[in-house]
Backbone as JSON, one array per atom type, in Angstrom:
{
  "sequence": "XXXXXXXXXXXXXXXXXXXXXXXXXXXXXXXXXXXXXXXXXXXXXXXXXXXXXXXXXXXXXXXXXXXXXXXXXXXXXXXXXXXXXXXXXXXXXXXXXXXXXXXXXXXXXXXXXXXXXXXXXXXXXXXXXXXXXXXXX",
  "N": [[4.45, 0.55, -18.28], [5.67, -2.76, -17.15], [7.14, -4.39, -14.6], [9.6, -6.7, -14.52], [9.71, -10.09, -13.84], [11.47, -10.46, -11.3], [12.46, -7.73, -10.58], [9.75, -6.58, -9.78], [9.42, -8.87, -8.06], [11.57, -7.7, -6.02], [10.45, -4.92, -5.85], [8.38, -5.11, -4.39], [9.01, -6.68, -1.75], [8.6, -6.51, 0.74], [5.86, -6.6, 1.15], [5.46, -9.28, -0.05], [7.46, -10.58, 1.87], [5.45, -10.63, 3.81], [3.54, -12.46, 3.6], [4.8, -14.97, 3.4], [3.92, -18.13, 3.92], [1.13, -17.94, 4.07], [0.7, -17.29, 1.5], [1.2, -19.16, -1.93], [2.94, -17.66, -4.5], [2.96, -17.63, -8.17], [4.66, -16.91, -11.17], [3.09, -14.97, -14.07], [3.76, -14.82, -16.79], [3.13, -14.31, -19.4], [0.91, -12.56, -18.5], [2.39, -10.8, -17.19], [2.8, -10.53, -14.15], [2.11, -11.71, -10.51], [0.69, -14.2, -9.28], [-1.25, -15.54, -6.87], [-3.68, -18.09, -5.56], [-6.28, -18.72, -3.44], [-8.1, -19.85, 0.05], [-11.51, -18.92, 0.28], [-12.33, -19.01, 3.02], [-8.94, -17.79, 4.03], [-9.46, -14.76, 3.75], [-9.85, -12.2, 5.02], [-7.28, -11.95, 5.95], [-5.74, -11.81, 4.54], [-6.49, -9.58, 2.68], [-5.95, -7.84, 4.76], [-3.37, -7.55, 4.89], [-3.24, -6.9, 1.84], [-4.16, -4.26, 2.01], [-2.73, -2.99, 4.28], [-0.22, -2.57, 3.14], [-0.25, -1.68, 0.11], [-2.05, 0.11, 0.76], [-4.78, 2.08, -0.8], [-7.85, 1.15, -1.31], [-9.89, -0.1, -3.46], [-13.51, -0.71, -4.5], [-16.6, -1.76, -7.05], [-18.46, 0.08, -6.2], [-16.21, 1.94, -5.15], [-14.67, 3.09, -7.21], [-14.96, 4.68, -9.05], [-14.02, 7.16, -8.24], [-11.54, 6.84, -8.17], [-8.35, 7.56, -9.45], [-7.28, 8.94, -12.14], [-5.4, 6.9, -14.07], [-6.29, 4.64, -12.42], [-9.0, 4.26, -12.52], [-8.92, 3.91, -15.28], [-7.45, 1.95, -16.15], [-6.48, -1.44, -17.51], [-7.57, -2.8, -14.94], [-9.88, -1.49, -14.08], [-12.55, -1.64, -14.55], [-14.58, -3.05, -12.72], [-16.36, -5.66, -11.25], [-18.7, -6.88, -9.2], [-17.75, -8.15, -5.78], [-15.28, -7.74, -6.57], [-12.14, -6.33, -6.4], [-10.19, -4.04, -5.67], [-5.82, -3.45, -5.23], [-3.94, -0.57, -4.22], [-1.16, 1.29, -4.65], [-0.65, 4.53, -3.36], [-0.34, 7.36, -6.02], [2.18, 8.6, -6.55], [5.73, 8.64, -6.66], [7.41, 6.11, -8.73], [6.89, 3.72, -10.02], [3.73, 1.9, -9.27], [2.0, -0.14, -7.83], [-0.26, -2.89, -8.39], [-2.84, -4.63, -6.91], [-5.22, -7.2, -8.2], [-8.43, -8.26, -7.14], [-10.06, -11.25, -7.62], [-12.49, -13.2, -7.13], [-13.35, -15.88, -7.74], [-16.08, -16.98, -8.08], [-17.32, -19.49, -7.25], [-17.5, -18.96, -4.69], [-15.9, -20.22, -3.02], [-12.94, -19.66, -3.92], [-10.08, -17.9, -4.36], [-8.34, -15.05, -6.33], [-5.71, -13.42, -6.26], [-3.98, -10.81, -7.97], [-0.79, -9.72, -8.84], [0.54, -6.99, -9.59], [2.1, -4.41, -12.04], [2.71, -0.78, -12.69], [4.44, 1.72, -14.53], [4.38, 5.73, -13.44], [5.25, 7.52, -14.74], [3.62, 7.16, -17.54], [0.9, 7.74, -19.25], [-2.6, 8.02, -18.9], [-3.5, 4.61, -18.51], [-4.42, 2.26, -21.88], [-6.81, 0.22, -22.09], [-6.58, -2.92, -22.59], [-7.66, -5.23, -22.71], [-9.98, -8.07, -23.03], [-12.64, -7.72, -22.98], [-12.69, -4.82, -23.52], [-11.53, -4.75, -26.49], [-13.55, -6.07, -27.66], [-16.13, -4.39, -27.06], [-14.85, -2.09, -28.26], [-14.74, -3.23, -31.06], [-17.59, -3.3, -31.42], [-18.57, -0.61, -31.36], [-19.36, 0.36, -28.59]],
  "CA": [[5.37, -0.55, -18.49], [5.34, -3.34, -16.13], [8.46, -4.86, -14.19], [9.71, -7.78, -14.92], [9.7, -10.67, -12.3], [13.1, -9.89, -10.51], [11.68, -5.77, -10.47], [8.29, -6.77, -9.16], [9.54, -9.21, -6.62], [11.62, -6.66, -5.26], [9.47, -3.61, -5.46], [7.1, -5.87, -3.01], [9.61, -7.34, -1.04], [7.88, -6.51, 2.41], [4.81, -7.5, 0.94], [5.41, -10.9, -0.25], [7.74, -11.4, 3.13], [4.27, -10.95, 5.19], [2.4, -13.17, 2.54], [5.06, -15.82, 3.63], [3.24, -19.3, 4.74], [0.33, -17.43, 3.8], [0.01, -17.6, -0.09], [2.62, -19.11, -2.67], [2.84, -16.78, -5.45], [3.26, -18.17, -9.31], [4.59, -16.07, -11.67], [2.55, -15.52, -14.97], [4.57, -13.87, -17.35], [2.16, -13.68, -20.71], [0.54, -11.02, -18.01], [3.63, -10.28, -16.23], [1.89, -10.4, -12.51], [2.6, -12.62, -10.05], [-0.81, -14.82, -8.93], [-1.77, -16.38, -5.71], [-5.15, -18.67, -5.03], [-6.53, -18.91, -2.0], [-9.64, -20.23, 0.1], [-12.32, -17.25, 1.26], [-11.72, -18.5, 4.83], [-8.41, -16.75, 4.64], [-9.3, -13.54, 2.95], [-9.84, -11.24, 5.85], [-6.0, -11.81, 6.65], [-5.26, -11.44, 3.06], [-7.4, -8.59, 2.49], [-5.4, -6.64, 5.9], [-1.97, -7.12, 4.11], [-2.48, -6.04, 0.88], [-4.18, -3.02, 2.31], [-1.42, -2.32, 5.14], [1.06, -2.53, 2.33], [-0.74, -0.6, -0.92], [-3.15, 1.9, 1.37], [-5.44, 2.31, -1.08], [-8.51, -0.44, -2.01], [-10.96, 0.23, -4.52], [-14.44, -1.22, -5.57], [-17.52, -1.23, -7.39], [-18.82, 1.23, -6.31], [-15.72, 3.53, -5.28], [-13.67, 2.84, -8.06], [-15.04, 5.78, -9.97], [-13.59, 8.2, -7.8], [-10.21, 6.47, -8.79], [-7.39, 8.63, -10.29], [-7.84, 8.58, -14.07], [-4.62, 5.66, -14.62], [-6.43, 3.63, -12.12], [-9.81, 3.55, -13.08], [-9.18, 3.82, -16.57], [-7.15, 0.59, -16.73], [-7.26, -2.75, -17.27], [-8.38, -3.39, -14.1], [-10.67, -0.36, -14.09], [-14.01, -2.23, -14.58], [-14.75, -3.85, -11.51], [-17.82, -6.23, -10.94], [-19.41, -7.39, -7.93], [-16.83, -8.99, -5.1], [-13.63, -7.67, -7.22], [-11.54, -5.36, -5.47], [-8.63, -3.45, -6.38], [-5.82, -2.64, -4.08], [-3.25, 0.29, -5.25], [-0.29, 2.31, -4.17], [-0.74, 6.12, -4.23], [0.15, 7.55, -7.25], [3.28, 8.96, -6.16], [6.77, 7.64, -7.06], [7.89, 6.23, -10.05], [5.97, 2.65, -9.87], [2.35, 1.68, -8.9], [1.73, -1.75, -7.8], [-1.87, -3.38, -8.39], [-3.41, -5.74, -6.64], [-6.74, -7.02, -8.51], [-8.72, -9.29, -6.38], [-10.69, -11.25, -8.5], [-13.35, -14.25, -6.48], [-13.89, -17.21, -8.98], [-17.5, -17.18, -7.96], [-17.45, -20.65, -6.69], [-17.61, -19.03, -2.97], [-14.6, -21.01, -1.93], [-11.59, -19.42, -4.16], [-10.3, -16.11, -5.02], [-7.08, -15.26, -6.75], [-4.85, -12.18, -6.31], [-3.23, -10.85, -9.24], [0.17, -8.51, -8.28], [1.47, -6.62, -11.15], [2.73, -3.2, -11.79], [2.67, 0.01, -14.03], [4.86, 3.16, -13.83], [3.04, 6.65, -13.24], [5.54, 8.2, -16.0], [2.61, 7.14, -18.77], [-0.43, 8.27, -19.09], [-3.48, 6.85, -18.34], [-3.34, 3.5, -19.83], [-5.08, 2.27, -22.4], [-7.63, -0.74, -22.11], [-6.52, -3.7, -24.13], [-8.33, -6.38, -22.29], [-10.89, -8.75, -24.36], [-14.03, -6.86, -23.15], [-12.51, -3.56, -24.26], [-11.62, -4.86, -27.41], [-15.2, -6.55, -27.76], [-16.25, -2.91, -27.09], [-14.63, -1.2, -29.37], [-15.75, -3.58, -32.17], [-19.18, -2.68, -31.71], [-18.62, 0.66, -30.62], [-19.7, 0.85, -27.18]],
  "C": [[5.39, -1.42, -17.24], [6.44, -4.08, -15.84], [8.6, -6.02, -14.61], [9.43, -8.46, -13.61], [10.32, -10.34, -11.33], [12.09, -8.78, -9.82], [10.47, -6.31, -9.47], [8.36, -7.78, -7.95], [10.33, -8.06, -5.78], [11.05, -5.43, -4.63], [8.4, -4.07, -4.38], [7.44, -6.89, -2.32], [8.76, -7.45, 0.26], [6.81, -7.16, 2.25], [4.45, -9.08, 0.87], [6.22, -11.11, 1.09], [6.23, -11.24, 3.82], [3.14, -11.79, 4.68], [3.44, -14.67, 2.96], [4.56, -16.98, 4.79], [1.38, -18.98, 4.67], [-0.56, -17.81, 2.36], [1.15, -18.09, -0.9], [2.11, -18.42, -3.82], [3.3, -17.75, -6.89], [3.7, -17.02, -9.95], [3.82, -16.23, -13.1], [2.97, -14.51, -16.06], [3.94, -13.2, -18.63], [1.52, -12.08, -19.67], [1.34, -10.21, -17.19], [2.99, -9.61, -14.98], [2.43, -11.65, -11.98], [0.97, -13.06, -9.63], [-0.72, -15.75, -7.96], [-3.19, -16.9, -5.57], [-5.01, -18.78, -3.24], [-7.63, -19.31, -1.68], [-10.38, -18.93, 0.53], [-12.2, -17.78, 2.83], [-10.44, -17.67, 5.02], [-8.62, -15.06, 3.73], [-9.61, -12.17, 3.53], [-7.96, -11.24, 5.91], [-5.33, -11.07, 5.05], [-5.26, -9.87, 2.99], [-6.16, -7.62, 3.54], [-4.17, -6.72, 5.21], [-2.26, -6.67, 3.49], [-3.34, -4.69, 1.51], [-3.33, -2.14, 3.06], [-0.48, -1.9, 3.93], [0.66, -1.68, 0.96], [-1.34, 0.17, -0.47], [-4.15, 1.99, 0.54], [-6.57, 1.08, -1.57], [-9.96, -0.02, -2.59], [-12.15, -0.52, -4.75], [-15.21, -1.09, -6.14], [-17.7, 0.34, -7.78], [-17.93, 2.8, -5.77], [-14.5, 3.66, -6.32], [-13.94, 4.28, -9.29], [-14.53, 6.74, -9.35], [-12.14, 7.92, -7.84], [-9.12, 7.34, -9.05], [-7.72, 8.05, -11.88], [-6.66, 6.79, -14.51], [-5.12, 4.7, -13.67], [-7.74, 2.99, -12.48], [-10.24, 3.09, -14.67], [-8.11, 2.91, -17.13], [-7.33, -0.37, -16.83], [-8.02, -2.87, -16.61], [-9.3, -2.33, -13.54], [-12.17, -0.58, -13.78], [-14.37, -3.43, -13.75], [-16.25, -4.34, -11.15], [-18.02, -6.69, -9.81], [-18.15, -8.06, -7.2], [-15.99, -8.63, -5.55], [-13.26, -6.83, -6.04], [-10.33, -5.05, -6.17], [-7.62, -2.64, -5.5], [-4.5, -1.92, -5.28], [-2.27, 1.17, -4.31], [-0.75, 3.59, -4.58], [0.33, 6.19, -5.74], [1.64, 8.13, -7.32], [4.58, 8.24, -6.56], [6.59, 7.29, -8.67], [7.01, 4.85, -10.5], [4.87, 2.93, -9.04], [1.97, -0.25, -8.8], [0.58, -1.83, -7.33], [-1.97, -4.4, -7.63], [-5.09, -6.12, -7.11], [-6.88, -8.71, -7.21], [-9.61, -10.03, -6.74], [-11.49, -13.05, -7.59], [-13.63, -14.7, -7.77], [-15.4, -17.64, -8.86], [-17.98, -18.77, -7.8], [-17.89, -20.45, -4.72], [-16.77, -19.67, -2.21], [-13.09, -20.14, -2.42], [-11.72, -18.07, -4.53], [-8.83, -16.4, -5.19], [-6.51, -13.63, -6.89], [-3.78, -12.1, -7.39], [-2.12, -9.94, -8.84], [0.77, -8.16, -9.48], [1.88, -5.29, -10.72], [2.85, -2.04, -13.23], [3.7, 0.93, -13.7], [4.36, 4.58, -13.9], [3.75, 7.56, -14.22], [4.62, 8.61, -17.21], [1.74, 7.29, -18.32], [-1.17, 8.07, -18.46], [-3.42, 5.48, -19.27], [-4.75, 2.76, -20.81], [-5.57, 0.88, -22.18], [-7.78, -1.54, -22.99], [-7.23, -4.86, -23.39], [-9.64, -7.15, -23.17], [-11.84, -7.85, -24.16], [-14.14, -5.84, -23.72], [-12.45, -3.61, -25.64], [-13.1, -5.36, -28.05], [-16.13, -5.53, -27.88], [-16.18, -2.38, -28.07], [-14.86, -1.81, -31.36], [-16.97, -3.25, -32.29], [-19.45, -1.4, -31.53], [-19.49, 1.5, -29.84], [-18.24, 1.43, -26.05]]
}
């Protein structure tokens, strides 16, 4: 289940204060995440927050060694340049960060959302999955 706005700004209060002057956040509620653009000149600075602040950062190629609710969600299937950053699994929430480069080489856009570690692993409703499971791959 994923917080609402309110919930999810709070739960990443510290976070978004050290993101202040940094990134402005939108909220996008059809995916209930909050979303920041940015240029790749700042994405080293970027990049050191959300890792100070989630600890864990996932890609490619170590995203299979994941916990099962992280690589087996949405944002599970990670292509080239993505990144995924993640709170331990611990606690009652899990806040994502996908990091997703627009492949222009200038922008990238951070997605902040949130699950709670009550449910399972979650299940993969995203278009590709569904695209998937029509053909059954």
């Amino acid at each position: 289940m994923s917080l609402s706005k309110s919930e999810l700004k709070a739960a990443c209060k510290l976070l978004l204060d050290d993101f202040e002057g940094v990134l402005s956040w939108k909220w996008d509620g059809g995916g209930k995440m909050l979303t920041a653009q940015f240029s790749t000149e700042g994405q080293e600075q970027v990049g050191v927050i959300l890792e100070r602040h989630l600890g864990k950062k996932w890609d490619r190629k170590t995203i299979s060694t994941a916990p099962d609710p992280i690589k087996d969600g949405d944002f599970g299937d990670l292509r080239s340049d993505q990144l995924l950053f993640t709170t331990d699994l611990e606690g009652n929430i899990r806040i994502i960060a996908a990091w997703w480069p627009w492949g222009d080489g200038q922008t990238i856009t951070v997605r902040l959302t949130s699950s709670d570690n009550d449910s399972a692993a979650p299940v993969k409703t995203g278009f590709l999955t569904k695209l998937k499971n029509v053909f059954g791959l």
